[in-house]
Short mmCIF file of C-alpha atoms in Angstrom, two decimals:
data_model
loop_
_atom_site.label_atom_id
_atom_site.label_comp_id
_atom_site.label_asym_id
_atom_site.label_seq_id
_atom_site.Cartn_x
_atom_site.Cartn_y
_atom_site.Cartn_z
CA MET S 359 -6.41 32.08 -59.67
CA ILE S 360 -2.67 32.45 -59.44
CA ALA S 361 -0.93 29.09 -59.82
CA LYS S 362 1.06 28.30 -56.71
CA GLN S 363 3.85 26.07 -57.91
CA SER S 364 4.64 24.38 -54.64
CA LEU S 365 1.21 24.38 -53.08
CA LEU S 366 0.00 20.86 -52.47
CA PHE S 367 -2.57 21.39 -49.76
CA VAL S 368 -5.73 21.34 -51.88
CA GLY S 369 -8.27 19.07 -53.54
CA LEU S 370 -8.09 15.65 -51.86
CA GLY S 371 -5.48 17.08 -49.59
CA PHE S 372 -2.48 18.82 -51.05
CA ALA S 373 -1.96 19.72 -54.71
CA ALA S 374 -1.03 17.08 -57.28
CA LEU S 375 2.62 17.52 -58.06
CA LEU S 376 3.30 14.58 -60.34
CA SER S 377 3.54 13.72 -63.94
CA ALA S 378 5.80 11.10 -65.61
CA CYS S 379 8.94 9.32 -66.68
CA SER S 380 11.06 7.95 -69.49
CA PRO S 381 11.85 4.22 -69.82
CA ALA S 382 9.52 3.01 -67.11
CA PRO S 383 11.55 1.84 -64.11
CA THR S 384 10.50 -1.22 -62.13
CA PRO S 385 7.38 -0.29 -60.13
CA VAL S 386 8.26 0.62 -56.58
CA PRO S 387 6.02 2.11 -53.84
CA ILE S 388 5.23 5.71 -54.66
CA THR S 389 2.25 8.09 -54.32
CA GLU S 390 0.13 10.94 -55.51
CA GLN S 391 -0.45 14.44 -54.21
CA PRO S 392 -3.89 16.00 -54.29
CA GLY S 393 -4.00 19.18 -56.23
CA GLN S 394 -5.01 22.74 -56.63
CA GLY S 395 -7.34 24.00 -59.29
CA VAL S 396 -10.50 22.52 -57.79
CA THR S 397 -12.84 24.99 -56.15
CA PRO S 398 -13.93 23.43 -52.84
CA PRO S 399 -17.31 23.93 -51.18
CA GLY S 400 -17.72 27.15 -49.28
CA SER S 401 -16.38 29.46 -51.98
CA GLY S 402 -17.58 33.01 -51.71
CA THR S 403 -16.59 36.60 -51.08
CA VAL S 404 -14.23 36.49 -48.13
CA THR S 405 -12.13 39.13 -46.43
CA PRO S 406 -8.42 38.49 -47.05
CA PRO S 407 -6.35 37.05 -44.17
CA GLY S 408 -5.35 39.40 -41.39
CA ASN S 409 -7.58 41.69 -39.38
CA SER S 410 -10.36 43.81 -40.84
CA THR S 411 -8.04 46.74 -41.49
CA THR S 412 -5.13 44.77 -42.86
CA THR S 413 -4.69 43.23 -46.30
CA PRO S 414 -1.87 40.95 -47.49
CA GLY S 415 1.23 42.96 -48.29
CA ASN S 416 1.34 44.73 -44.94
CA ASP S 417 3.39 43.45 -42.02
CA VAL S 418 0.85 44.91 -39.61
CA GLY S 419 -1.36 42.25 -38.12
CA ILE S 420 0.91 39.24 -38.75
CA SER S 421 0.95 37.25 -35.56
CA LEU S 422 3.79 35.65 -33.64
CA GLY S 423 5.21 32.66 -35.50
CA THR S 424 3.35 33.40 -38.74
CA THR S 425 4.71 33.60 -42.29
CA ARG S 426 2.52 34.99 -45.06
CA LEU S 427 3.11 34.66 -48.80
CA SER S 428 0.95 37.07 -50.83
CA TRP S 429 0.63 36.59 -54.59
CA SER S 430 -2.13 39.21 -54.86
CA ALA S 431 -4.69 40.83 -52.56
CA PHE S 432 -6.71 37.62 -52.54
CA ASP S 433 -4.18 34.89 -53.40
CA VAL S 434 -2.50 34.16 -50.09
CA GLN S 435 -0.78 31.40 -48.13
CA GLU S 436 -0.18 31.59 -44.38
CA TRP S 437 1.74 29.28 -42.05
CA THR S 438 1.53 29.59 -38.26
CA HIS S 439 3.91 27.78 -35.91
CA ASP S 440 3.97 27.45 -32.14
CA ALA S 441 6.94 28.09 -29.87
CA ALA S 442 8.22 24.55 -30.50
CA GLY S 443 8.25 25.14 -34.25
CA GLN S 444 5.28 22.86 -34.92
CA TRP S 445 2.61 23.87 -37.40
CA VAL S 446 -0.60 25.06 -35.77
CA ARG S 447 -2.46 26.22 -38.89
CA TYR S 448 -1.98 26.54 -42.63
CA LEU S 449 -4.21 28.71 -44.84
CA SER S 450 -4.54 28.55 -48.61
CA GLN S 451 -6.73 31.19 -50.25
CA TRP S 452 -7.12 31.99 -53.92
CA ASN S 453 -9.22 34.22 -56.18
CA SER S 454 -11.56 31.62 -57.68
CA VAL S 455 -13.50 34.01 -59.94
CA GLN S 456 -11.09 36.29 -61.76
CA GLY S 457 -12.10 39.95 -61.90
CA THR S 458 -14.08 39.71 -58.66
CA SER S 459 -13.30 39.53 -54.94
CA THR S 460 -14.62 35.97 -54.75
CA VAL S 461 -12.16 33.58 -53.15
CA SER S 462 -11.94 29.95 -52.13
CA ARG S 463 -10.25 29.07 -48.89
CA LEU S 464 -8.91 25.95 -47.21
CA LEU S 465 -7.70 25.82 -43.61
CA TYR S 466 -5.52 23.08 -42.17
CA ASP S 467 -5.55 22.78 -38.36
CA PHE S 468 -2.93 20.60 -36.63
CA GLN S 469 -3.75 18.83 -33.37
CA TYR S 470 -1.05 17.27 -31.17
CA VAL S 471 -1.04 14.84 -28.26
CA ALA S 472 0.79 15.48 -25.00
CA ASP S 473 4.11 14.09 -26.25
CA GLY S 474 4.09 16.52 -29.19
CA GLN S 475 3.19 14.02 -31.91
CA LEU S 476 0.78 15.22 -34.56
CA GLN S 477 -2.42 13.25 -34.04
CA ARG S 478 -4.92 14.82 -36.42
CA LEU S 479 -4.94 17.23 -39.37
CA THR S 480 -8.38 18.77 -39.96
CA VAL S 481 -9.18 20.42 -43.30
CA SER S 482 -11.94 23.03 -43.50
CA ASP S 483 -13.30 25.22 -46.27
CA ALA S 484 -14.55 28.76 -45.71
CA THR S 485 -17.45 27.57 -43.55
CA ARG S 486 -16.92 24.10 -42.06
CA PRO S 487 -14.65 21.05 -41.65
CA ILE S 488 -14.69 18.80 -44.73
CA ARG S 489 -12.20 16.01 -43.93
CA TYR S 490 -9.48 14.96 -41.51
CA VAL S 491 -6.32 12.85 -41.39
CA GLU S 492 -5.20 10.70 -38.45
CA TYR S 493 -1.61 9.44 -37.99
CA ARG S 494 0.00 6.26 -36.67
CA TYR S 495 3.68 6.19 -35.66
CA ALA S 496 6.52 3.68 -35.30
CA ASN S 497 9.77 4.60 -33.54
CA GLY S 498 8.66 8.22 -33.47
CA LEU S 499 8.14 8.47 -37.26
CA PRO S 500 4.86 8.58 -39.20
CA LEU S 501 4.17 5.06 -40.44
CA GLU S 502 0.62 5.41 -41.73
CA ALA S 503 -2.10 8.02 -42.14
CA LYS S 504 -5.79 7.56 -42.82
CA GLU S 505 -8.01 10.22 -44.35
CA TYR S 506 -11.72 10.43 -43.54
CA THR S 507 -14.70 12.51 -44.57
CA VAL S 508 -16.09 14.73 -41.84
CA ALA S 509 -18.75 12.03 -41.34
CA GLY S 510 -16.04 9.47 -40.59
CA ASN S 511 -16.05 7.57 -43.90
CA LEU S 512 -12.61 6.34 -44.96
CA MET S 513 -11.28 8.17 -48.03
CA GLY S 514 -7.82 6.67 -48.26
CA THR S 515 -4.81 5.15 -46.50
CA TYR S 516 -1.22 6.39 -46.85
CA GLN S 517 1.85 4.38 -45.86
CA PHE S 518 5.34 5.89 -45.58
CA GLN S 519 8.95 4.79 -45.68
CA ILE S 520 11.03 7.47 -43.95
CA THR S 521 14.79 7.35 -43.36
CA GLN S 522 16.86 10.04 -41.63
CA GLY S 523 14.08 12.59 -41.98
CA ARG S 524 13.56 11.94 -45.72
CA LEU S 525 10.45 10.42 -47.26
CA LEU S 526 11.67 7.73 -49.65
CA GLU S 527 8.46 5.94 -50.61
CA GLN S 528 4.76 6.51 -50.18
CA THR S 529 1.94 4.13 -51.04
CA GLU S 530 -1.68 5.28 -51.27
CA SER S 531 -4.91 3.31 -51.42
CA HIS S 532 -7.84 5.59 -52.27
CA VAL S 533 -11.48 4.67 -51.73
CA LEU S 534 -13.13 8.06 -52.22
CA PRO S 535 -13.85 9.84 -54.52
CA VAL S 536 -12.54 7.04 -56.79
CA THR S 537 -10.90 3.71 -56.03
CA ARG S 538 -7.27 3.56 -57.08
CA GLN S 539 -3.78 2.92 -55.78
CA VAL S 540 -0.68 5.07 -56.18
CA ARG S 541 3.00 4.46 -55.51
CA LYS S 542 5.72 7.11 -55.36
CA ARG S 543 9.47 7.21 -54.95
CA PHE S 544 11.33 10.30 -53.74
CA SER S 545 15.08 10.76 -54.35
CA TYR S 546 17.43 13.50 -53.13
CA ASP S 547 20.73 15.11 -54.07
CA SER S 548 23.87 15.11 -51.91
CA LYS S 549 22.64 18.15 -49.93
CA GLY S 550 19.32 16.53 -49.07
CA ASN S 551 17.28 18.41 -51.67
CA LEU S 552 14.40 16.64 -53.37
CA ALA S 553 15.54 15.91 -56.93
CA ASP S 554 13.03 13.46 -58.36
CA ILE S 555 9.47 12.24 -57.68
CA GLN S 556 8.31 9.23 -59.68
CA GLU S 557 4.78 7.87 -59.66
CA TRP S 558 2.99 4.64 -60.55
CA THR S 559 -0.81 4.26 -60.54
CA LYS S 560 -3.27 1.34 -60.54
CA PRO S 561 -6.91 2.23 -61.25
CA ALA S 562 -9.67 0.00 -59.88
CA GLY S 563 -9.90 -3.23 -61.85
CA GLU S 564 -6.32 -3.12 -63.14
CA ALA S 565 -3.94 -5.92 -62.20
CA ASP S 566 -0.66 -4.02 -62.26
CA PHE S 567 0.79 -0.61 -61.51
CA THR S 568 1.67 1.53 -64.53
CA PHE S 569 4.44 4.11 -64.46
CA SER S 570 2.72 7.45 -65.01
CA SER S 571 4.74 10.53 -64.20
CA ARG S 572 7.87 12.26 -63.01
CA ILE S 573 8.87 15.63 -61.55
CA LEU S 574 12.48 16.85 -61.52
CA PHE S 575 13.81 19.67 -59.31
CA SER S 576 17.19 21.26 -60.02
CA GLN S 577 19.38 24.41 -59.85
CA TYR S 578 19.16 24.72 -56.08
CA ASP S 579 20.56 27.83 -54.40
CA ASN S 580 22.57 27.93 -51.16
CA GLN S 581 19.91 29.68 -49.06
CA PRO S 582 17.77 27.99 -46.39
CA ALA S 583 14.61 26.47 -47.88
CA THR S 584 11.41 28.44 -47.42
CA VAL S 585 8.52 27.07 -45.38
CA GLU S 586 6.97 25.91 -48.66
CA GLN S 587 9.23 22.85 -48.70
CA ALA S 588 6.92 21.09 -46.24
CA LEU S 589 4.10 21.19 -48.82
CA LEU S 590 5.78 18.82 -51.25
CA SER S 591 3.75 15.82 -50.16
CA TYR S 592 0.26 15.05 -48.92
CA PRO S 593 -0.58 14.49 -46.19
CA TYR S 594 1.80 16.72 -44.26
CA LEU S 595 4.51 14.65 -42.56
CA PRO S 596 5.93 15.98 -39.28
CA GLY S 597 9.68 15.59 -38.99
CA VAL S 598 10.19 15.14 -42.74
CA ARG S 599 12.28 17.64 -44.73
CA PHE S 600 12.10 17.65 -48.52
CA GLN S 601 14.46 20.54 -49.26
CA THR S 602 17.47 22.09 -47.56
CA ASN S 603 17.75 24.85 -50.18
CA ASN S 604 15.44 26.39 -52.79
CA PRO S 605 15.04 24.95 -56.32
CA GLY S 606 15.60 27.12 -59.37
CA SER S 607 13.46 24.99 -61.64
CA ARG S 608 10.89 22.25 -61.80
CA ARG S 609 10.25 20.07 -64.84
CA MET S 610 7.33 17.71 -65.35
CA LEU S 611 7.60 14.68 -67.63
CA ASN S 612 4.97 12.24 -68.85
CA ALA S 613 5.28 8.45 -68.82
CA SER S 614 7.15 8.51 -72.14
CA GLY S 615 9.74 10.96 -70.84
CA GLN S 616 8.36 13.95 -72.78
CA GLU S 617 8.59 17.26 -70.97
CA LEU S 618 5.26 18.96 -70.31
CA SER S 619 6.44 22.48 -71.08
CA GLU S 620 3.18 24.04 -69.93
CA HIS S 621 4.03 22.84 -66.40
CA THR S 622 7.74 23.70 -66.40
CA GLN S 623 8.63 26.57 -64.05
CA THR S 624 11.71 28.48 -62.94
CA TYR S 625 12.04 30.26 -59.60
CA ARG S 626 13.98 33.22 -58.25
CA TYR S 627 14.19 34.32 -54.59
CA THR S 628 15.37 37.38 -52.70
CA PHE S 629 16.41 37.43 -49.05
CA GLY S 630 16.60 40.14 -46.40
CA ALA S 631 19.51 41.09 -44.15
CA ASP S 632 18.15 38.75 -41.46
CA GLY S 633 18.39 35.81 -43.87
CA ARG S 634 14.65 35.38 -44.22
CA VAL S 635 13.09 35.19 -47.67
CA VAL S 636 11.51 38.40 -48.99
CA SER S 637 10.09 37.44 -52.38
CA LYS S 638 9.67 34.62 -54.87
CA THR S 639 9.30 35.05 -58.64
CA VAL S 640 7.85 32.27 -60.78
CA SER S 641 8.23 32.08 -64.57
CA GLY S 642 6.51 29.58 -66.83
CA ALA S 643 4.04 29.10 -69.65
CA GLY S 644 1.51 31.24 -67.79
CA GLY S 645 3.89 34.20 -67.58
CA THR S 646 5.92 35.66 -64.74
CA TYR S 647 4.52 36.62 -61.36
CA SER S 648 5.90 37.35 -57.90
CA GLY S 649 4.88 36.68 -54.33
CA GLN S 650 5.91 38.70 -51.29
CA PHE S 651 6.75 37.13 -47.94
CA GLN S 652 5.96 38.81 -44.64
CA HIS S 653 7.12 37.37 -41.33
CA GLY S 654 5.66 37.82 -37.89
CA PRO S 655 7.85 38.10 -34.78
CA ARG S 656 9.97 35.08 -33.94
CA TRP S 657 9.44 33.16 -30.72
#
């Protein structure tokens, strides 16, 4: 499986993006992000996204309002928007058994009410729905989200503090698969780019939150952020923007402030004449690899 550095839509929801800090700051509401690397139910040999005659890497077959990022023939991400710019579907697919055509796949379907507010996010594997998230709003902004199993059992509750389109704090109370609480703080640079995510956790039975991790983004370019920026938190938050531009690096630190070099990555992007991103190259402990973007027609 190719590691997708910004992909958070996996595991309990989106991929875990956190890891640590130096002198532990005073605990403040902050949260966790479910992660990639876990093979969900429904894995199997699946035809890559697109129609039966199209494989990732070809523009043919990409629908209106769709952006596809192909890391390989079987490692693919796809975002589909409607005419209003709202997400309709997100696909994450990865080669879960290297050397074969076996893939795992997660689909995220977005359901809106008449006024355009996102009401429900349904997550499915290759064969069936496996969980869903429902949202509650205040003054037009997401205030709380609750995640349930497909049978309707509560998995966790997420509460948000959002100001001027930026998520500042997120608090999570998880019931399934394990009981724990998480607090996160998000901070931004002067251009509105996410610079720092700090996390505190409190396992079941513990009295206090413990500072656990930190992620630092830096070396931003001056190009418009790719669609990936919306994946930097779980659950997806409509109306929230984490990045204006694209980061050149991401560093992960543990609770003692030590850099986890195996998780440090640098990024490089290329853009076409129309201003849309063409490719992304990732370098890190696992080597260097590139993904190619293809864009469907604009609305």
